Amino acid sequence: ETGVTQTPRHLVMGMTNKKSLKCEQHLGHNAMYWYKQSAKKPLELMFVYNFKEQTENNSVPSRFSPECPNSSHLFLHLHTLQPEDSALYLCASSQDSKGNIQYFGAGTRLSVL
Amino acid sequence: GEDVEQSLFLSVREGDSSVINCTYTDSSSTYLYWYKQEPGAGLQLLTYIFSNMDMKQDQRLTVLLNKKDKHLSLRIADTQTGDSAIYFCAESTRAGGTSYGKLTFGQGTILTVHP
């Protein structure tokens, strides 16, 4: 248990569906991150939030929409995804904006049909 | 830009030592990390080393850092079958103009431990 909880653990959705991934951290951290892990590729940073403000959008398509209502919660809203978006989506948090030590959740395995 | 390279596979016998190697390109790295990922799970932080250190030991884990060669290694002593997993090397840098430390990951080394 790392203190970062992601739900759901698995998600199957059609290309026209709308779904959301949720991340919650119980570590008192101020920065939260979304990563995408695809087969045979390094982890890709998608978004960074620091004190609820988005500080990085790594050229992510608009069909992925993050939301950070407070420092403990992070969402990733999904809409009209493509099959190539199927991947493991990992959430992480860190103590401060320096982001040096990031703690990860178990991830949501997403399959887009 | 930053780049982190690892060999993709390592196979060892139970009880032997495992050494996983990593090279990186960014000389301004602040911290270097080793994460472990078991099947179906997220990334577990195993250990990290600050860039001004050469070595760090934590129970069965030994991290060696050669800053001159930009080479990082993770040695696992007395490797067990439960150590079978993917091991990711990562570096953090303070990217210019950003307020956070960016993590760059390698592709991961799949460690297989045979009984």
PDB file of C-alpha atoms in Angstrom:
ATOM      1  CA  GLU A   1       0.000   0.000   0.000  1.00  0.00           C
ATOM      2  CA  THR A   2       1.622   3.210  -1.157  1.00  0.00           C
ATOM      3  CA  GLY A   3      -0.996   5.667   0.006  1.00  0.00           C
ATOM      4  CA  VAL A   4      -2.132   6.345  -3.553  1.00  0.00           C
ATOM      5  CA  THR A   5      -5.394   4.648  -4.502  1.00  0.00           C
ATOM      6  CA  GLN A   6      -6.721   4.371  -8.032  1.00  0.00           C
ATOM      7  CA  THR A   7     -10.191   3.244  -9.119  1.00  0.00           C
ATOM      8  CA  PRO A   8     -11.315   1.348 -11.016  1.00  0.00           C
ATOM      9  CA  ARG A   9      -8.487  -1.160 -11.406  1.00  0.00           C
ATOM     10  CA  HIS A  10      -9.825  -2.311 -14.754  1.00  0.00           C
ATOM     11  CA  LEU A  11     -12.038  -0.550 -17.267  1.00  0.00           C
ATOM     12  CA  VAL A  12     -13.393  -1.603 -20.636  1.00  0.00           C
ATOM     13  CA  MET A  13     -15.110   1.046 -22.714  1.00  0.00           C
ATOM     14  CA  GLY A  14     -16.348   1.624 -26.206  1.00  0.00           C
ATOM     15  CA  MET A  15     -15.089   4.479 -28.311  1.00  0.00           C
ATOM     16  CA  THR A  16     -18.264   6.510 -27.774  1.00  0.00           C
ATOM     17  CA  ASN A  17     -18.409   6.078 -24.004  1.00  0.00           C
ATOM     18  CA  LYS A  18     -17.573   8.631 -21.339  1.00  0.00           C
ATOM     19  CA  LYS A  19     -15.797   7.375 -18.263  1.00  0.00           C
ATOM     20  CA  SER A  20     -13.601   8.741 -15.485  1.00  0.00           C
ATOM     21  CA  LEU A  21     -10.564   7.454 -13.666  1.00  0.00           C
ATOM     22  CA  LYS A  22     -10.093   8.440 -10.057  1.00  0.00           C
ATOM     23  CA  CYS A  23      -6.972   8.849  -7.963  1.00  0.00           C
ATOM     24  CA  GLU A  24      -6.794   9.664  -4.274  1.00  0.00           C
ATOM     25  CA  GLN A  25      -3.672  10.147  -2.200  1.00  0.00           C
ATOM     26  CA  HIS A  26      -3.517   9.898   1.593  1.00  0.00           C
ATOM     27  CA  LEU A  27       0.024  11.194   1.956  1.00  0.00           C
ATOM     28  CA  GLY A  28      -0.591  14.885   2.394  1.00  0.00           C
ATOM     29  CA  HIS A  29       1.169  15.634  -0.879  1.00  0.00           C
ATOM     30  CA  ASN A  30       0.633  18.745  -2.942  1.00  0.00           C
ATOM     31  CA  ALA A  31       1.511  17.542  -6.435  1.00  0.00           C
ATOM     32  CA  MET A  32      -0.238  14.845  -8.459  1.00  0.00           C
ATOM     33  CA  TYR A  33       0.501  13.296 -11.843  1.00  0.00           C
ATOM     34  CA  TRP A  34      -1.059  11.173 -14.567  1.00  0.00           C
ATOM     35  CA  TYR A  35       1.145   8.796 -16.554  1.00  0.00           C
ATOM     36  CA  LYS A  36       0.362   6.443 -19.424  1.00  0.00           C
ATOM     37  CA  GLN A  37       2.139   3.098 -19.652  1.00  0.00           C
ATOM     38  CA  SER A  38       1.840   1.344 -23.004  1.00  0.00           C
ATOM     39  CA  ALA A  39       3.431  -1.940 -23.974  1.00  0.00           C
ATOM     40  CA  LYS A  40       7.083  -1.636 -25.024  1.00  0.00           C
ATOM     41  CA  LYS A  41       7.216   2.119 -24.391  1.00  0.00           C
ATOM     42  CA  PRO A  42       8.606   4.116 -21.477  1.00  0.00           C
ATOM     43  CA  LEU A  43       6.157   5.750 -19.112  1.00  0.00           C
ATOM     44  CA  GLU A  44       4.737   8.906 -20.604  1.00  0.00           C
ATOM     45  CA  LEU A  45       3.947  11.846 -18.376  1.00  0.00           C
ATOM     46  CA  MET A  46       0.524  13.260 -19.269  1.00  0.00           C
ATOM     47  CA  PHE A  47      -0.421  15.912 -16.709  1.00  0.00           C
ATOM     48  CA  VAL A  48       0.972  17.538 -13.600  1.00  0.00           C
ATOM     49  CA  TYR A  49      -1.011  19.354 -10.937  1.00  0.00           C
ATOM     50  CA  ASN A  50       0.585  21.381  -8.197  1.00  0.00           C
ATOM     51  CA  PHE A  51      -1.658  22.770  -5.445  1.00  0.00           C
ATOM     52  CA  LYS A  52      -4.671  22.001  -7.677  1.00  0.00           C
ATOM     53  CA  GLU A  53      -3.285  23.997 -10.587  1.00  0.00           C
ATOM     54  CA  GLN A  54      -2.300  22.289 -13.819  1.00  0.00           C
ATOM     55  CA  THR A  55       1.363  23.002 -14.460  1.00  0.00           C
ATOM     56  CA  GLU A  56       2.028  20.587 -17.306  1.00  0.00           C
ATOM     57  CA  ASN A  57       0.072  19.200 -20.221  1.00  0.00           C
ATOM     58  CA  ASN A  58       2.417  17.018 -22.218  1.00  0.00           C
ATOM     59  CA  SER A  59       0.664  17.474 -25.573  1.00  0.00           C
ATOM     60  CA  VAL A  60      -2.147  15.157 -24.527  1.00  0.00           C
ATOM     61  CA  PRO A  61      -5.170  14.934 -26.879  1.00  0.00           C
ATOM     62  CA  SER A  62      -8.276  16.725 -25.677  1.00  0.00           C
ATOM     63  CA  ARG A  63     -10.197  13.449 -25.382  1.00  0.00           C
ATOM     64  CA  PHE A  64      -8.330  13.171 -22.049  1.00  0.00           C
ATOM     65  CA  SER A  65      -9.510  15.813 -19.603  1.00  0.00           C
ATOM     66  CA  PRO A  66      -7.976  16.008 -16.130  1.00  0.00           C
ATOM     67  CA  GLU A  67      -9.589  17.514 -13.071  1.00  0.00           C
ATOM     68  CA  CYS A  68      -8.056  18.234  -9.683  1.00  0.00           C
ATOM     69  CA  PRO A  69     -10.675  19.499  -7.212  1.00  0.00           C
ATOM     70  CA  ASN A  70      -8.236  19.440  -4.282  1.00  0.00           C
ATOM     71  CA  SER A  71      -4.703  18.322  -3.496  1.00  0.00           C
ATOM     72  CA  SER A  72      -5.869  14.832  -2.532  1.00  0.00           C
ATOM     73  CA  HIS A  73      -7.956  13.932  -5.560  1.00  0.00           C
ATOM     74  CA  LEU A  74      -7.228  13.721  -9.256  1.00  0.00           C
ATOM     75  CA  PHE A  75      -9.536  12.593 -12.028  1.00  0.00           C
ATOM     76  CA  LEU A  76      -9.016  11.747 -15.665  1.00  0.00           C
ATOM     77  CA  HIS A  77     -12.175  12.121 -17.738  1.00  0.00           C
ATOM     78  CA  LEU A  78     -12.247  10.049 -20.901  1.00  0.00           C
ATOM     79  CA  HIS A  79     -14.377  10.722 -23.964  1.00  0.00           C
ATOM     80  CA  THR A  80     -14.364   9.272 -27.511  1.00  0.00           C
ATOM     81  CA  LEU A  81     -11.161   7.355 -26.975  1.00  0.00           C
ATOM     82  CA  GLN A  82      -9.364   5.337 -29.631  1.00  0.00           C
ATOM     83  CA  PRO A  83      -8.166   1.712 -29.389  1.00  0.00           C
ATOM     84  CA  GLU A  84      -4.566   2.957 -29.233  1.00  0.00           C
ATOM     85  CA  ASP A  85      -5.462   4.660 -25.932  1.00  0.00           C
ATOM     86  CA  SER A  86      -5.650   1.225 -24.325  1.00  0.00           C
ATOM     87  CA  ALA A  87      -2.939   1.210 -21.665  1.00  0.00           C
ATOM     88  CA  LEU A  88      -2.216   1.241 -17.962  1.00  0.00           C
ATOM     89  CA  TYR A  89      -2.885   4.700 -16.522  1.00  0.00           C
ATOM     90  CA  LEU A  90      -0.866   5.459 -13.449  1.00  0.00           C
ATOM     91  CA  CYS A  91      -1.380   8.204 -10.930  1.00  0.00           C
ATOM     92  CA  ALA A  92       1.433   9.480  -8.731  1.00  0.00           C
ATOM     93  CA  SER A  93       1.888  12.104  -6.057  1.00  0.00           C
ATOM     94  CA  SER A  94       4.820  13.917  -4.510  1.00  0.00           C
ATOM     95  CA  GLN A  95       5.344  16.119  -1.491  1.00  0.00           C
ATOM     96  CA  ASP A  96       6.012  19.342  -3.301  1.00  0.00           C
ATOM     97  CA  SER A  97       6.346  20.997  -6.640  1.00  0.00           C
ATOM     98  CA  LYS A  98       9.910  19.762  -6.970  1.00  0.00           C
ATOM     99  CA  GLY A  99       8.340  16.371  -7.534  1.00  0.00           C
ATOM    100  CA  ASN A 100      11.513  14.525  -6.722  1.00  0.00           C
ATOM    101  CA  ILE A 101      10.098  11.453  -5.025  1.00  0.00           C
ATOM    102  CA  GLN A 102       6.907  10.276  -6.617  1.00  0.00           C
ATOM    103  CA  TYR A 103       4.720   7.548  -5.175  1.00  0.00           C
ATOM    104  CA  PHE A 104       2.521   5.609  -7.553  1.00  0.00           C
ATOM    105  CA  GLY A 105      -0.877   4.000  -7.396  1.00  0.00           C
ATOM    106  CA  ALA A 106      -1.587   0.530  -8.751  1.00  0.00           C
ATOM    107  CA  GLY A 107      -2.987   1.903 -11.978  1.00  0.00           C
ATOM    108  CA  THR A 108      -6.141   1.483 -14.028  1.00  0.00           C
ATOM    109  CA  ARG A 109      -5.901  -1.004 -16.893  1.00  0.00           C
ATOM    110  CA  LEU A 110      -7.969   0.553 -19.690  1.00  0.00           C
ATOM    111  CA  SER A 111      -9.166  -1.312 -22.764  1.00  0.00           C
ATOM    112  CA  VAL A 112     -10.877   0.646 -25.530  1.00  0.00           C
ATOM    113  CA  LEU A 113     -12.924  -1.487 -27.913  1.00  0.00           C
TER     114      LEU A 113
ATOM    115  CA  GLY B   1      16.809  15.899 -24.231  1.00  0.00           C
ATOM    116  CA  GLU B   2      16.802  13.370 -21.434  1.00  0.00           C
ATOM    117  CA  ASP B   3      17.174   9.688 -22.251  1.00  0.00           C
ATOM    118  CA  VAL B   4      17.366   6.663 -19.992  1.00  0.00           C
ATOM    119  CA  GLU B   5      18.442   3.269 -21.315  1.00  0.00           C
ATOM    120  CA  GLN B   6      18.188  -0.163 -19.781  1.00  0.00           C
ATOM    121  CA  SER B   7      18.689  -3.674 -21.035  1.00  0.00           C
ATOM    122  CA  LEU B   8      15.336  -5.357 -21.511  1.00  0.00           C
ATOM    123  CA  PHE B   9      15.896  -8.765 -19.933  1.00  0.00           C
ATOM    124  CA  LEU B  10      17.867 -10.374 -17.115  1.00  0.00           C
ATOM    125  CA  SER B  11      17.599 -13.966 -15.979  1.00  0.00           C
ATOM    126  CA  VAL B  12      19.240 -15.279 -12.802  1.00  0.00           C
ATOM    127  CA  ARG B  13      19.106 -18.314 -10.584  1.00  0.00           C
ATOM    128  CA  GLU B  14      17.572 -18.081  -7.121  1.00  0.00           C
ATOM    129  CA  GLY B  15      20.213 -17.223  -4.543  1.00  0.00           C
ATOM    130  CA  ASP B  16      22.494 -15.495  -7.029  1.00  0.00           C
ATOM    131  CA  SER B  17      23.028 -11.748  -7.209  1.00  0.00           C
ATOM    132  CA  SER B  18      21.265  -9.703  -9.878  1.00  0.00           C
ATOM    133  CA  VAL B  19      22.730  -6.556 -11.361  1.00  0.00           C
ATOM    134  CA  ILE B  20      20.501  -4.292 -13.392  1.00  0.00           C
ATOM    135  CA  ASN B  21      22.196  -1.508 -15.303  1.00  0.00           C
ATOM    136  CA  CYS B  22      21.004   1.853 -16.508  1.00  0.00           C
ATOM    137  CA  THR B  23      22.550   4.733 -18.399  1.00  0.00           C
ATOM    138  CA  TYR B  24      21.237   8.261 -18.614  1.00  0.00           C
ATOM    139  CA  THR B  25      22.171  11.337 -20.547  1.00  0.00           C
ATOM    140  CA  ASP B  26      21.181  14.342 -18.450  1.00  0.00           C
ATOM    141  CA  SER B  27      24.126  15.482 -16.331  1.00  0.00           C
ATOM    142  CA  SER B  28      21.852  17.794 -14.324  1.00  0.00           C
ATOM    143  CA  SER B  29      19.958  14.878 -12.748  1.00  0.00           C
ATOM    144  CA  THR B  30      19.163  15.523  -9.112  1.00  0.00           C
ATOM    145  CA  TYR B  31      17.873  12.139  -8.009  1.00  0.00           C
ATOM    146  CA  LEU B  32      18.033   8.703  -9.601  1.00  0.00           C
ATOM    147  CA  TYR B  33      15.509   6.037  -8.755  1.00  0.00           C
ATOM    148  CA  TRP B  34      14.743   2.377  -8.999  1.00  0.00           C
ATOM    149  CA  TYR B  35      11.122   1.340  -9.180  1.00  0.00           C
ATOM    150  CA  LYS B  36       9.743  -2.200  -9.213  1.00  0.00           C
ATOM    151  CA  GLN B  37       6.577  -3.230 -11.034  1.00  0.00           C
ATOM    152  CA  GLU B  38       5.009  -6.615 -10.394  1.00  0.00           C
ATOM    153  CA  PRO B  39       2.416  -8.027 -12.816  1.00  0.00           C
ATOM    154  CA  GLY B  40      -0.837  -6.088 -12.699  1.00  0.00           C
ATOM    155  CA  ALA B  41       0.504  -3.575 -10.202  1.00  0.00           C
ATOM    156  CA  GLY B  42       1.721  -0.013 -10.194  1.00  0.00           C
ATOM    157  CA  LEU B  43       5.269   1.169  -9.617  1.00  0.00           C
ATOM    158  CA  GLN B  44       6.773   0.610  -6.192  1.00  0.00           C
ATOM    159  CA  LEU B  45       9.624   2.897  -5.207  1.00  0.00           C
ATOM    160  CA  LEU B  46      12.488   0.618  -4.208  1.00  0.00           C
ATOM    161  CA  THR B  47      15.270   3.059  -3.533  1.00  0.00           C
ATOM    162  CA  TYR B  48      16.760   6.300  -4.753  1.00  0.00           C
ATOM    163  CA  ILE B  49      20.112   8.013  -4.671  1.00  0.00           C
ATOM    164  CA  PHE B  50      20.979  11.662  -4.661  1.00  0.00           C
ATOM    165  CA  SER B  51      23.292  12.696  -7.464  1.00  0.00           C
ATOM    166  CA  ASN B  52      26.147  13.653  -5.114  1.00  0.00           C
ATOM    167  CA  MET B  53      26.379  10.120  -3.738  1.00  0.00           C
ATOM    168  CA  ASP B  54      28.311   7.162  -5.167  1.00  0.00           C
ATOM    169  CA  MET B  55      26.631   4.317  -3.355  1.00  0.00           C
ATOM    170  CA  LYS B  56      23.621   3.542  -1.266  1.00  0.00           C
ATOM    171  CA  GLN B  57      22.868   0.268   0.466  1.00  0.00           C
ATOM    172  CA  ASP B  58      19.507  -0.811   1.807  1.00  0.00           C
ATOM    173  CA  GLN B  59      19.289  -4.408   3.037  1.00  0.00           C
ATOM    174  CA  ARG B  60      19.640  -6.614  -0.068  1.00  0.00           C
ATOM    175  CA  LEU B  61      19.759  -3.641  -2.429  1.00  0.00           C
ATOM    176  CA  THR B  62      22.901  -1.771  -3.415  1.00  0.00           C
ATOM    177  CA  VAL B  63      22.796   1.207  -5.756  1.00  0.00           C
ATOM    178  CA  LEU B  64      25.972   2.372  -7.461  1.00  0.00           C
ATOM    179  CA  LEU B  65      26.192   5.682  -9.280  1.00  0.00           C
ATOM    180  CA  ASN B  66      29.007   6.633 -11.647  1.00  0.00           C
ATOM    181  CA  LYS B  67      28.328  10.235 -12.540  1.00  0.00           C
ATOM    182  CA  LYS B  68      31.269  10.480 -14.901  1.00  0.00           C
ATOM    183  CA  ASP B  69      29.916   7.673 -17.057  1.00  0.00           C
ATOM    184  CA  LYS B  70      26.268   8.473 -16.267  1.00  0.00           C
ATOM    185  CA  HIS B  71      25.763   4.895 -15.190  1.00  0.00           C
ATOM    186  CA  LEU B  72      23.479   3.606 -12.464  1.00  0.00           C
ATOM    187  CA  SER B  73      23.184   0.034 -11.268  1.00  0.00           C
ATOM    188  CA  LEU B  74      20.991  -1.894  -8.880  1.00  0.00           C
ATOM    189  CA  ARG B  75      22.388  -5.001  -7.267  1.00  0.00           C
ATOM    190  CA  ILE B  76      20.002  -7.402  -5.563  1.00  0.00           C
ATOM    191  CA  ALA B  77      21.771  -9.849  -3.281  1.00  0.00           C
ATOM    192  CA  ASP B  78      20.417 -13.365  -2.726  1.00  0.00           C
ATOM    193  CA  THR B  79      17.760 -12.929  -5.405  1.00  0.00           C
ATOM    194  CA  GLN B  80      14.458 -14.665  -4.671  1.00  0.00           C
ATOM    195  CA  THR B  81      11.622 -15.733  -6.950  1.00  0.00           C
ATOM    196  CA  GLY B  82       9.562 -12.928  -5.436  1.00  0.00           C
ATOM    197  CA  ASP B  83      12.022 -10.468  -6.941  1.00  0.00           C
ATOM    198  CA  SER B  84      10.803 -11.390 -10.426  1.00  0.00           C
ATOM    199  CA  ALA B  85       9.343  -8.172 -11.813  1.00  0.00           C
ATOM    200  CA  ILE B  86      10.089  -5.257 -14.112  1.00  0.00           C
ATOM    201  CA  TYR B  87      12.630  -2.802 -12.745  1.00  0.00           C
ATOM    202  CA  PHE B  88      12.574   0.789 -13.929  1.00  0.00           C
ATOM    203  CA  CYS B  89      15.392   3.233 -13.670  1.00  0.00           C
ATOM    204  CA  ALA B  90      14.365   6.890 -13.572  1.00  0.00           C
ATOM    205  CA  GLU B  91      16.020  10.238 -13.223  1.00  0.00           C
ATOM    206  CA  SER B  92      14.603  13.519 -12.094  1.00  0.00           C
ATOM    207  CA  THR B  93      15.712  16.850 -13.409  1.00  0.00           C
ATOM    208  CA  ARG B  94      14.613  20.386 -12.837  1.00  0.00           C
ATOM    209  CA  ALA B  95      13.442  21.340 -16.279  1.00  0.00           C
ATOM    210  CA  GLY B  96      14.013  24.969 -17.109  1.00  0.00           C
ATOM    211  CA  GLY B  97      11.029  27.191 -16.438  1.00  0.00           C
ATOM    212  CA  THR B  98       8.902  24.498 -14.837  1.00  0.00           C
ATOM    213  CA  SER B  99       7.967  24.306 -11.221  1.00  0.00           C
ATOM    214  CA  TYR B 100       8.256  20.560 -10.837  1.00  0.00           C
ATOM    215  CA  GLY B 101      10.902  17.884 -11.109  1.00  0.00           C
ATOM    216  CA  LYS B 102      10.376  15.870 -14.257  1.00  0.00           C
ATOM    217  CA  LEU B 103      10.875  12.107 -14.046  1.00  0.00           C
ATOM    218  CA  THR B 104      12.249  10.321 -17.099  1.00  0.00           C
ATOM    219  CA  PHE B 105      11.930   6.546 -17.084  1.00  0.00           C
ATOM    220  CA  GLY B 106      13.784   3.805 -18.873  1.00  0.00           C
ATOM    221  CA  GLN B 107      11.859   1.083 -20.655  1.00  0.00           C
ATOM    222  CA  GLY B 108      12.324  -1.326 -17.782  1.00  0.00           C
ATOM    223  CA  THR B 109      14.309  -4.535 -17.264  1.00  0.00           C
ATOM    224  CA  ILE B 110      12.352  -7.745 -16.905  1.00  0.00           C
ATOM    225  CA  LEU B 111      14.039  -9.776 -14.180  1.00  0.00           C
ATOM    226  CA  THR B 112      13.254 -13.485 -14.180  1.00  0.00           C
ATOM    227  CA  VAL B 113      14.416 -15.557 -11.242  1.00  0.00           C
ATOM    228  CA  HIS B 114      14.611 -19.325 -11.774  1.00  0.00           C
ATOM    229  CA  PRO B 115      14.353 -21.764  -8.855  1.00  0.00           C
TER     230      PRO B 115
END
